Coordinates of C-alpha atoms and ligand atoms in Angstrom, one line a residue:
X44 CA 23.2 -25.4 -65.7
X45 CA 24.9 -28.5 -64.2
X46 CA 24.0 -29.4 -60.6
X47 CA 27.3 -31.0 -59.9
X48 CA 29.3 -29.6 -57.0
X49 CA 33.0 -30.4 -56.6
X50 CA 36.4 -28.9 -55.7
X51 CA 37.0 -27.6 -59.2
X52 CA 33.7 -25.8 -59.4
X53 CA 34.2 -24.4 -55.9
X54 CA 37.6 -23.0 -56.8
X55 CA 36.3 -21.4 -60.1
X56 CA 33.2 -19.9 -58.6
X57 CA 35.1 -18.6 -55.5
X58 CA 37.4 -16.6 -57.7
X59 CA 34.5 -15.2 -59.7
X60 CA 32.5 -14.3 -56.6
X61 CA 35.3 -12.2 -55.1
X62 CA 35.1 -9.9 -58.2
X63 CA 31.4 -9.3 -58.6
X64 CA 28.4 -7.6 -56.9
X65 CA 25.7 -10.2 -56.4
X66 CA 22.0 -9.8 -55.7
X67 CA 21.9 -12.0 -52.7
X68 CA 24.5 -13.6 -50.4
X69 CA 23.2 -16.4 -48.2
X70 CA 25.3 -17.3 -45.1
X71 CA 24.8 -20.9 -43.9
X72 CA 24.1 -24.0 -45.9
X73 CA 21.8 -26.0 -43.7
X74 CA 18.2 -26.7 -45.0
X75 CA 17.2 -23.0 -44.5
X76 CA 20.2 -21.5 -46.3
X77 CA 20.3 -24.0 -49.1
X78 CA 16.5 -23.4 -49.4
X79 CA 17.1 -19.6 -49.6
X80 CA 19.8 -20.0 -52.2
X81 CA 17.4 -22.1 -54.3
X82 CA 14.5 -19.7 -53.8
X83 CA 16.6 -16.7 -54.8
X84 CA 18.4 -18.3 -57.8
X85 CA 15.2 -19.8 -59.2
X86 CA 13.6 -16.3 -59.2
X87 CA 16.5 -15.3 -61.5
X88 CA 18.6 -13.5 -58.9
X89 CA 22.4 -13.8 -58.8
X90 CA 23.3 -15.7 -55.6
X91 CA 26.3 -16.9 -53.7
X92 CA 25.8 -19.1 -50.6
X93 CA 28.6 -19.9 -48.1
X94 CA 29.1 -22.3 -45.3
X95 CA 31.9 -22.2 -42.8
X96 CA 32.1 -26.0 -43.0
X97 CA 30.1 -28.3 -45.3
X98 CA 26.5 -28.6 -46.6
X99 CA 24.3 -29.8 -43.7
X100 CA 27.2 -29.4 -41.1
X101 CA 24.8 -27.9 -38.4
X102 CA 21.5 -28.9 -36.9
X103 CA 20.0 -30.1 -40.2
X104 CA 21.9 -33.4 -40.0
X105 CA 20.9 -34.1 -36.4
X106 CA 17.2 -34.2 -36.8
X107 CA 14.7 -37.0 -36.2
X108 CA 14.1 -36.9 -40.0
X109 CA 10.3 -36.4 -39.5
X110 CA 8.5 -34.4 -42.1
X111 CA 5.6 -33.8 -39.8
X112 CA 2.1 -32.6 -40.3
X113 CA 2.2 -30.3 -37.2
X114 CA 0.1 -32.3 -34.8
X115 CA 2.1 -31.3 -31.8
X116 CA 1.4 -27.6 -32.7
X117 CA -2.3 -28.3 -33.1
X118 CA -2.2 -29.7 -29.5
X119 CA -0.9 -26.4 -28.3
X120 CA -3.6 -24.5 -30.3
X121 CA -1.1 -23.2 -32.9
X122 CA -3.4 -23.9 -35.8
X123 CA -1.5 -21.7 -38.3
X124 CA 1.9 -23.3 -37.6
X125 CA 0.3 -26.8 -37.8
X126 CA -1.4 -26.0 -41.1
X127 CA 1.9 -24.6 -42.5
X128 CA 3.7 -27.8 -41.6
X129 CA 1.0 -29.9 -43.2
X130 CA 1.2 -27.9 -46.4
X131 CA 5.0 -28.2 -46.6
X132 CA 4.8 -31.9 -45.9
X133 CA 2.5 -32.2 -48.9
X134 CA 4.8 -30.1 -51.1
X135 CA 7.8 -32.4 -50.3
X136 CA 5.8 -35.7 -50.6
X137 CA 4.1 -34.7 -53.9
X138 CA 6.2 -32.3 -55.8
X139 CA 9.7 -31.5 -54.7
X140 CA 11.2 -34.5 -53.1
X141 CA 9.1 -37.7 -53.4
X142 CA 12.4 -39.7 -53.7
X143 CA 13.6 -38.5 -50.3
X144 CA 10.4 -38.1 -48.3
X145 CA 8.0 -41.0 -47.8
X146 CA 5.0 -41.8 -45.7
X147 CA 6.0 -43.9 -42.7
X148 CA 3.8 -45.7 -40.1
X149 CA 4.2 -45.1 -36.4
X150 CA 2.7 -47.2 -33.6
X151 CA 2.0 -46.1 -30.0
X152 CA 2.0 -49.4 -28.1
X153 CA -0.8 -49.4 -25.5
X154 CA 1.1 -50.7 -22.5
X155 CA 0.1 -50.4 -18.9
X156 CA 1.9 -47.0 -18.9
X157 CA -0.7 -45.6 -21.3
X158 CA -4.1 -45.1 -19.6
X159 CA -7.4 -45.5 -21.6
X160 CA -8.1 -41.8 -21.3
X161 CA -4.6 -41.0 -22.6
X162 CA -5.1 -43.4 -25.5
X163 CA -8.5 -41.8 -26.4
X164 CA -6.9 -38.4 -26.3
X165 CA -4.0 -39.4 -28.6
X166 CA -6.4 -41.0 -31.0
X167 CA -8.5 -37.8 -31.1
X168 CA -5.2 -35.9 -31.9
X169 CA -4.4 -38.4 -34.7
X170 CA -7.8 -37.8 -36.2
X171 CA -7.3 -34.0 -36.1
X172 CA -4.0 -34.6 -37.7
X173 CA -5.7 -36.5 -40.5
X174 CA -8.1 -33.5 -40.8
X175 CA -5.0 -31.3 -41.3
X176 CA -3.8 -33.6 -44.0
X177 CA -7.1 -33.2 -45.8
X178 CA -7.1 -29.4 -45.3
X179 CA -3.6 -29.3 -46.8
X180 CA -4.9 -31.4 -49.8
X181 CA -2.5 -34.3 -49.3
X182 CA -4.3 -37.3 -50.6
X183 CA -5.0 -40.2 -48.3
X184 CA -3.4 -42.6 -50.7
X185 CA -0.1 -40.9 -49.8
X186 CA -0.8 -40.6 -46.0
X187 CA -3.3 -43.2 -44.8
X188 CA -5.5 -42.4 -41.8
X189 CA -5.0 -43.6 -38.2
X190 CA -6.3 -46.9 -36.9
X191 CA -6.4 -49.0 -33.8
X192 CA -4.4 -52.3 -33.8
X193 CA -4.9 -55.5 -31.8
X194 CA -2.1 -56.6 -29.5
X195 CA -1.0 -59.3 -31.9
X196 CA -0.9 -56.9 -34.9
X197 CA 1.1 -54.5 -32.8
X198 CA 3.6 -57.3 -32.1
X199 CA 3.8 -58.1 -35.8
X200 CA 5.1 -54.6 -36.4
X201 CA 7.4 -54.7 -33.3
X202 CA 7.9 -58.3 -32.2
X203 CA 10.3 -57.4 -29.3
X204 CA 7.6 -55.6 -27.4
X205 CA 6.8 -57.1 -24.0
X206 CA 3.5 -59.1 -24.1
X207 CA 2.5 -58.4 -20.5
X208 CA -0.1 -55.7 -20.3
X209 CA 0.0 -54.9 -24.1
X210 CA -3.6 -54.3 -25.1
X211 CA -3.0 -53.1 -28.6
X212 CA -1.6 -50.1 -30.5
X213 CA -2.5 -46.9 -32.2
X214 CA -1.2 -46.6 -35.8
X215 CA -0.7 -43.3 -37.5
X216 CA 1.2 -42.1 -40.6
X217 CA 3.5 -39.1 -41.1
X218 CA 6.3 -38.0 -43.5
X219 CA 9.8 -39.2 -43.1
X220 CA 13.1 -38.2 -44.7
X221 CA 15.4 -40.9 -45.9
X222 CA 18.3 -38.8 -44.7
X223 CA 18.2 -35.1 -43.6
X224 CA 21.7 -34.3 -44.8
X225 CA 20.8 -35.7 -48.2
X226 CA 17.8 -33.3 -48.4
X227 CA 20.2 -30.4 -47.9
X228 CA 22.6 -31.7 -50.6
X229 CA 19.7 -32.1 -53.0
X230 CA 18.5 -28.5 -52.3
X231 CA 22.0 -27.1 -52.6
X232 CA 22.6 -28.9 -55.9
X233 CA 19.3 -27.7 -57.3
X234 CA 20.3 -24.2 -56.3
X235 CA 23.6 -24.7 -58.2
X236 CA 21.6 -25.9 -61.2
X237 CA 19.8 -22.6 -61.2
X238 CA 23.1 -20.7 -61.1
X239 CA 23.7 -20.2 -57.4
X240 CA 27.4 -20.4 -56.3
X241 CA 27.5 -22.9 -53.5
X242 CA 30.7 -22.3 -51.6
X243 CA 31.6 -24.5 -48.6
X244 CA 34.6 -23.9 -46.3
X245 CA 33.9 -20.2 -46.5
X246 CA 33.2 -18.6 -43.1
X247 CA 31.4 -15.2 -42.8
X248 CA 33.4 -13.2 -40.3
X249 CA 31.2 -10.1 -40.4
X250 CA 28.0 -9.1 -42.1
X251 CA 27.4 -5.6 -43.4
X252 CA 24.7 -3.8 -45.4
X253 CA 26.8 -4.3 -48.5
X254 CA 27.9 -7.9 -48.1
X255 CA 30.2 -9.8 -45.9
X256 CA 33.8 -10.3 -44.9
X257 CA 34.6 -14.0 -45.6
X258 CA 37.5 -16.3 -44.9
X259 CA 38.3 -19.3 -47.1
X260 CA 38.9 -21.9 -44.5
X261 CA 41.0 -24.0 -46.8
X262 CA 43.6 -21.3 -47.5
X263 CA 43.0 -18.7 -44.7
X264 CA 42.6 -16.0 -47.4
X265 CA 40.1 -13.3 -46.4
X266 CA 38.0 -11.4 -48.9
X267 CA 34.8 -9.4 -49.3
X268 CA 31.6 -10.7 -51.0
X269 CA 29.5 -7.8 -52.2
X270 CA 25.7 -8.2 -52.4
X271 CA 22.6 -6.1 -52.5
X272 CA 21.0 -8.2 -49.8
X273 CA 22.4 -10.7 -47.2
X274 CA 20.5 -13.6 -45.7
X275 CA 21.9 -14.9 -42.4
X276 CA 20.7 -18.5 -42.2
X277 CA 23.2 -19.8 -39.6
X278 CA 20.7 -21.5 -37.4
X279 CA 21.9 -21.9 -33.8
X280 CA 24.9 -19.7 -34.6
X281 CA 22.8 -16.8 -36.0
X282 CA 23.4 -14.6 -32.9
X283 CA 27.2 -14.5 -33.6
X284 CA 26.5 -12.6 -36.9
X285 CA 23.4 -10.6 -35.9
X286 CA 23.4 -9.3 -32.3
X287 CA 19.6 -8.8 -32.3
X288 CA 19.1 -12.5 -32.3
X289 CA 19.1 -14.2 -28.9
X290 CA 18.7 -18.0 -28.9
X291 CA 18.1 -20.4 -26.1
X292 CA 19.4 -23.7 -27.7
X293 CA 18.0 -26.9 -26.5
X294 CA 19.8 -30.2 -26.9
X295 CA 18.1 -33.2 -28.6
X296 CA 20.0 -36.5 -28.3
X297 CA 19.4 -39.7 -30.3
X298 CA 20.9 -43.1 -29.7
X299 CA 22.0 -45.2 -32.7
X300 CA 21.4 -49.0 -32.4
X301 CA 23.0 -51.4 -34.9
X302 CA 20.8 -53.3 -37.4
X303 CA 19.4 -56.3 -35.5
X304 CA 19.3 -54.7 -32.1
X305 CA 15.4 -54.5 -32.3
X306 CA 14.7 -57.4 -34.8
X307 CA 11.6 -57.3 -37.0
X308 CA 10.8 -53.6 -36.4
X309 CA 8.5 -52.5 -39.3
X310 CA 7.2 -49.2 -38.0
X311 CA 8.4 -46.2 -35.9
X312 CA 7.3 -46.3 -32.3
X313 CA 6.0 -43.6 -30.0
X314 CA 6.9 -44.4 -26.5
X315 CA 5.4 -42.3 -23.6
X316 CA 8.0 -40.4 -21.6
X317 CA 7.5 -41.4 -18.0
X318 CA 5.5 -38.8 -16.0
X319 CA 4.6 -36.8 -19.1
X320 CA 1.2 -37.0 -20.8
X321 CA 2.0 -35.4 -24.1
X322 CA 5.7 -36.2 -24.8
X323 CA 6.8 -39.3 -26.5
X324 CA 10.2 -40.9 -27.2
X325 CA 10.7 -42.0 -30.8
X326 CA 12.1 -45.3 -32.0
X327 CA 13.0 -44.8 -35.7
X328 CA 14.0 -47.6 -38.0
X329 CA 16.4 -46.3 -40.7
X330 CA 16.7 -47.4 -44.3
X331 CA 20.3 -48.6 -43.6
X332 CA 19.0 -51.0 -40.9
X333 CA 20.1 -49.1 -37.9
X334 CA 17.5 -47.8 -35.4
X335 CA 17.6 -44.3 -33.9
X336 CA 16.0 -43.6 -30.5
X337 CA 15.3 -40.1 -29.4
X338 CA 14.8 -37.5 -28.2
X339 CA 15.9 -35.4 -25.2
X340 CA 15.1 -31.8 -24.7
X341 CA 17.6 -30.1 -22.5
X342 CA 18.4 -26.3 -22.3
X343 CA 22.0 -25.6 -23.1
X344 CA 24.0 -22.6 -21.9
X345 CA 27.3 -21.2 -23.0
X346 CA 29.1 -21.0 -26.3
X347 CA 27.6 -23.0 -29.2
X348 CA 30.0 -25.8 -30.2
X349 CA 30.5 -26.9 -33.8
X350 CA 29.4 -30.5 -32.9
X351 CA 27.4 -30.9 -29.7
X352 CA 28.6 -33.6 -27.3
X353 CA 26.2 -36.3 -25.9
X354 CA 26.4 -36.5 -22.2
X355 CA 26.1 -40.1 -20.7
X356 CA 23.0 -39.1 -18.7
X357 CA 21.1 -38.5 -22.1
X358 CA 22.1 -42.1 -23.1
X359 CA 21.0 -43.6 -19.9
X360 CA 17.7 -41.7 -19.9
X361 CA 16.7 -42.7 -23.4
X362 CA 17.8 -46.3 -22.9
X363 CA 15.6 -46.5 -19.7
X364 CA 12.5 -45.2 -21.7
X365 CA 13.1 -47.8 -24.4
X366 CA 13.8 -50.7 -22.1
X367 CA 10.5 -50.1 -20.3
X368 CA 8.6 -51.4 -23.3
X369 CA 10.9 -54.3 -24.3
X370 CA 10.5 -58.0 -23.5
X371 CA 14.3 -58.2 -23.0
X372 CA 15.9 -54.9 -22.0
X373 CA 19.0 -53.8 -24.0
X374 CA 22.3 -53.4 -22.3
X375 CA 24.4 -50.2 -22.6
X376 CA 26.7 -51.9 -25.1
X377 CA 23.8 -52.2 -27.5
X378 CA 24.1 -48.4 -28.0
X379 CA 26.7 -48.2 -30.9
X380 CA 26.6 -44.5 -31.3
X381 CA 24.8 -41.3 -30.3
X382 CA 24.3 -37.8 -31.6
X383 CA 22.9 -34.5 -30.4
X384 CA 21.7 -31.4 -32.2
X385 CA 20.8 -28.0 -30.8
X386 CA 17.4 -26.6 -31.6
X387 CA 17.6 -23.0 -32.6
X388 CA 14.9 -21.8 -30.3
X389 CA 14.3 -18.1 -30.1
X390 CA 14.4 -16.6 -26.7
X391 CA 10.9 -15.5 -26.1
X392 CA 11.7 -13.2 -23.2
X393 CA 12.1 -9.5 -23.7
X394 CA 12.6 -8.2 -27.2
X395 CA 15.2 -10.7 -28.2
X396 CA 13.6 -11.3 -31.5
X397 CA 13.2 -7.6 -32.5
X398 CA 10.2 -7.2 -34.8
X399 CA 9.7 -10.3 -36.9
X400 CA 9.0 -9.8 -40.5
X401 CA 6.4 -12.5 -40.4
X402 CA 4.3 -10.6 -37.9
X403 CA 4.4 -13.5 -35.4
X404 CA 4.1 -12.7 -31.7
X405 CA 7.3 -13.3 -29.8
X406 CA 5.7 -16.0 -27.6
X407 CA 5.2 -18.1 -30.7
X408 CA 8.6 -17.7 -32.1
X409 CA 10.1 -20.9 -30.8
X410 CA 7.5 -22.7 -32.8
X411 CA 7.4 -20.7 -36.0
X412 CA 10.3 -19.1 -37.7
X413 CA 11.2 -15.5 -37.6
X414 CA 12.5 -13.2 -40.3
X415 CA 14.3 -10.2 -38.9
X416 CA 15.2 -7.4 -41.3
X417 CA 17.6 -4.5 -40.8
X418 CA 17.8 -2.9 -44.2
X419 CA 19.2 -5.4 -46.6
X420 CA 20.5 -7.6 -43.8
X421 CA 17.9 -10.4 -43.2
X422 CA 18.2 -13.1 -40.5
X423 CA 15.9 -16.2 -40.7
X424 CA 15.9 -18.4 -37.7
X425 CA 13.8 -20.9 -35.7
X426 CA 11.2 -23.1 -37.5
X427 CA 12.0 -26.7 -38.5
X428 CA 13.3 -28.9 -41.3
X429 CA 9.8 -29.6 -42.5
X430 CA 9.2 -25.9 -43.2
X431 CA 12.6 -25.0 -44.6
X432 CA 11.1 -24.1 -48.0
X433 CA 8.6 -21.7 -46.5
X434 CA 11.3 -20.1 -44.3
X435 CA 13.5 -19.6 -47.3
X436 CA 10.6 -18.1 -49.3
X437 CA 9.8 -15.6 -46.5
X438 CA 13.5 -14.7 -46.1
X439 CA 14.0 -14.1 -49.9
X440 CA 10.7 -12.0 -50.1
X441 CA 12.2 -9.8 -47.4
X442 CA 15.6 -9.6 -49.1
X443 CA 13.9 -8.7 -52.4
X444 CA 12.0 -5.9 -50.9
X445 CA 14.8 -4.6 -48.6
X446 CA 17.5 -4.8 -51.4
X447 CA 15.1 -3.4 -54.0
X448 CA 15.7 -6.4 -56.3
X449 CA 13.8 -7.2 -59.4
X450 CA 12.3 -10.6 -58.9
X451 CA 9.0 -12.4 -59.2
X452 CA 7.3 -14.6 -56.5
X453 CA 8.8 -17.8 -55.2
X454 CA 8.7 -20.8 -57.5
X455 CA 10.0 -23.5 -55.1
X456 CA 6.7 -25.1 -54.1
X457 CA 6.6 -26.8 -57.5
X458 CA 10.3 -27.1 -58.3
X459 CA 11.5 -30.7 -58.1
X460 CA 14.8 -31.2 -56.4
X461 CA 17.7 -33.0 -58.1
X462 CA 16.8 -36.7 -58.2
X463 CA 13.0 -36.1 -58.1
X464 CA 12.5 -37.1 -61.7
X465 CA 11.1 -40.5 -63.0
X466 CA 12.9 -43.5 -61.5
X467 CA 14.2 -46.4 -63.5
X468 CA 13.3 -50.0 -62.6
X469 CA 16.6 -51.5 -63.7
X470 CA 18.8 -50.3 -60.8
X471 CA 19.3 -51.8 -57.4
X472 CA 16.5 -50.7 -55.0
X473 CA 18.9 -49.3 -52.5
X474 CA 20.3 -46.9 -55.1
X475 CA 16.9 -46.0 -56.4
X476 CA 15.8 -45.1 -52.9
X477 CA 18.9 -42.9 -52.2
X478 CA 19.4 -41.3 -55.6
X479 CA 16.0 -41.2 -57.3
X480 CA 16.3 -40.4 -61.0
X481 CA 20.1 -40.2 -60.7
X482 CA 20.4 -43.8 -59.6
X483 CA 21.2 -45.1 -63.0
X484 CA 24.3 -42.8 -63.3
X485 CA 25.4 -43.7 -59.8
X486 CA 24.9 -47.4 -60.6
X487 CA 27.4 -47.1 -63.5
X488 CA 30.0 -45.8 -61.1
X489 CA 29.2 -48.5 -58.5
X490 CA 29.6 -51.2 -61.2
X491 CA 33.1 -49.9 -61.8
X492 CA 33.9 -49.5 -58.0
X493 CA 31.8 -52.1 -56.2
X494 CA 33.9 -52.5 -53.1
X495 CA 31.8 -52.0 -49.9
X496 CA 33.0 -49.3 -47.5
X497 CA 30.4 -50.1 -44.7
X498 CA 26.6 -50.0 -44.2
X499 CA 26.1 -51.2 -47.7
X500 CA 27.8 -48.1 -49.2
X501 CA 30.2 -48.7 -52.0
X502 CA 33.3 -46.9 -53.2
X503 CA 31.4 -45.9 -56.3
X504 CA 28.9 -43.9 -54.2
X505 CA 31.7 -42.1 -52.4
X506 CA 33.2 -41.2 -55.8
X507 CA 29.8 -39.9 -56.8
X508 CA 29.8 -37.7 -53.7
X509 CA 33.2 -36.3 -54.6
X510 CA 32.4 -35.6 -58.2
X511 CA 28.8 -34.4 -57.9
X512 CA 27.8 -33.8 -54.3
X513 CA 30.5 -31.4 -53.2
X514 CA 32.3 -33.7 -50.8
X515 CA 35.8 -32.3 -50.1
X516 CA 37.1 -34.4 -47.3
X517 CA 36.6 -37.6 -45.4
X518 CA 34.2 -36.0 -42.9
X519 CA 32.0 -34.8 -45.7
X520 CA 31.9 -38.4 -47.1
X521 CA 31.4 -40.3 -43.9
X522 CA 29.4 -37.9 -41.7
X523 CA 27.1 -36.1 -44.2
X524 CA 27.0 -37.7 -47.7
X525 CA 26.7 -41.1 -46.0
X526 CA 25.9 -41.6 -42.3
X527 CA 28.5 -44.3 -41.7
X528 CA 30.2 -42.0 -39.2
X529 CA 27.3 -42.1 -36.7
X530 CA 28.9 -45.3 -35.3
X531 CA 32.5 -44.5 -34.3
X532 CA 33.7 -48.1 -35.0
X533 CA 32.2 -48.1 -38.5
X534 CA 33.7 -44.7 -39.2
X535 CA 37.2 -45.8 -38.2
X536 CA 36.9 -48.9 -40.4
X537 CA 35.8 -46.8 -43.5
X538 CA 38.2 -43.9 -43.0
X539 CA 41.3 -45.3 -44.9
X540 CA 39.2 -46.0 -48.0
X541 CA 37.5 -42.5 -47.8
X542 CA 41.0 -40.9 -47.6
X543 CA 42.4 -42.9 -50.4
X544 CA 39.5 -42.0 -52.7
X545 CA 40.1 -38.3 -52.1
X546 CA 43.7 -38.4 -53.3
Ligands
FAD1130 C1 17.5 -33.1 -32.2 C2 16.7 -32.4 -33.2 C3 15.7 -33.1 -33.9 C4 15.0 -32.4 -34.8 N1 14.0 -33.1 -35.5 C5 13.3 -32.5 -36.5 C6 12.4 -33.3 -37.3 O1 12.3 -34.5 -37.1 N2 11.7 -32.6 -38.2 C7 11.8 -31.3 -38.4 O2 11.1 -30.8 -39.3 N3 12.7 -30.5 -37.7 C8 13.4 -31.1 -36.8 N4 14.3 -30.4 -36.0 C9 14.5 -29.0 -36.4 C10 15.5 -28.8 -37.6 O3 16.5 -29.8 -37.6 C11 16.1 -27.4 -37.6 O4 15.1 -26.4 -37.3 C12 16.8 -27.1 -38.9 O5 17.6 -28.2 -39.3 C13 17.6 -25.8 -38.8 O6 18.2 -25.7 -40.1 P1 19.0 -24.4 -40.4 O7 19.4 -24.4 -41.8 O8 18.3 -23.2 -40.0 O9 20.3 -24.5 -39.5 P2 21.6 -25.4 -39.6 O10 21.3 -26.7 -40.2 O11 22.2 -25.4 -38.2 O12 22.5 -24.6 -40.6 C14 23.3 -23.5 -40.2 C15 24.6 -23.6 -41.0 O13 25.3 -22.3 -40.8 C16 26.7 -22.6 -40.9 N5 27.4 -21.4 -40.2 C17 27.4 -21.1 -38.9 N6 28.1 -20.0 -38.8 C18 28.6 -19.6 -40.0 C19 29.4 -18.5 -40.4 N7 29.9 -17.6 -39.6 N8 29.7 -18.5 -41.8 C20 29.2 -19.4 -42.6 N9 28.4 -20.5 -42.2 C21 28.1 -20.5 -40.9 C22 26.8 -23.9 -40.1 O14 28.0 -24.6 -40.5 C23 25.6 -24.7 -40.6 O15 25.9 -25.5 -41.7 C24 15.1 -31.0 -35.1 C25 16.1 -30.3 -34.4 C26 16.9 -31.0 -33.4 C27 18.0 -30.2 -32.7

């Protein structure tokens, strides 16, 4: 079946879905929900997946884009969680998304703020992480081992570092996503290629044992989707549909610096957070030239907003951490944009999580995911982007058994996502990097519509998103299919073109 998502397919499949009884209804199209739709559809089940907004509207687009091997969990003694992360990283790098996930180098500059004992401890951790890589059978040619760098080599990778007191650096490698929202789009399109109906702008109002009451957010029409099992994958909003789930969201903010703000940066940086021995800020160069700097961790109370706000104190705090290692500190104006996401952390107090289907203790739940089943109503929450596939598999296993569905085991560990096929050499490298095996087809559209919209993106690419990637409005185009919108000025400049292309 065709993987293309667009307004015409949405309208057609929405009409069909209201009439039928499906095997599985998935609610939420972040990484987890899209993954569940793919997992279920590729087992031969009939599936619809709805999102109140767009693909990757929630937390999945606000991540640091690390596909990590679980080192931080190892440091906390959570060996199982760390191993699961390392295995899933290998699956993405080797089999399912080698076009979207690559190995990336990270340097911890050894400044006066990092003691020799701390550096030795970090290096031991890196070596254990390399052991996890080996245990997960990810070859070293894909993820090289850690090494120590001289001060001059460290400055080759990050020339703007202050020279004073810099005694070298620690180099390590981990997985990194080109773009988190693009991963979700690729997973959702692969699900559609296996027959899943991927329906954005459809909000679940209420979940029942026999399906859900849903509202088409484009028309206001309400209808029922009937299904033998329902998977609630609404992340930080999950408690709104399943009262058993109590979350304690935590805000993670990133700054966005324009290309050129940190000239010559060739690696990600780990920067020690002042006063903390085992927490590091991240300086993350992006494929589009911008640099993201994260990451705060602040508990958030009250209702969960659609798009979290970034308070000015988060900006100041991150800028201070970054400036501590720069030869020439950056002024506030260097911060061109900022974004925040809410981590869907499960409340570990009391019985908030009910009895997790994965058999995990509640105290571990903020680290691992939980699958909560109440008859054919399954909620999957927690976890991380790196392990979305495993979360989806566990949720669908639970749905299959609770809904008494006829299906074999999960196939997704070896199922390449859209774009993961062989790449052609005769397309511009930027397109090859973003679109993988689809780059040639995108290039044809780009040749016909070469006008640049911003950040190197052309009108042809926006048209591709409208015709094949399910973009329905300018927000979909600028904030999720491309990330132009992360800098408000760039978004305003591109908006008229995006609007014109949609009409
Ligand atoms: C700041 C930050 C940085 C992170 N960095 C990393 C990282 O580098 N690596 C990593 O592996 N993990 C990272 N994570 C964790 C990871 O991003 C999340 O665990 C993951 O994206 C959650 O995905 P999800 O699909 O479960 O939820 P979401 O992406 O939030 O998806 C939920 C979806 O449900 C939809 N929805 C909500 N209510 C309804 C309704 N009633 N009806 C229909 N749809 C609805 C929403 O619109 C949304 O699209 C980070 C998290 C944060 C906050």
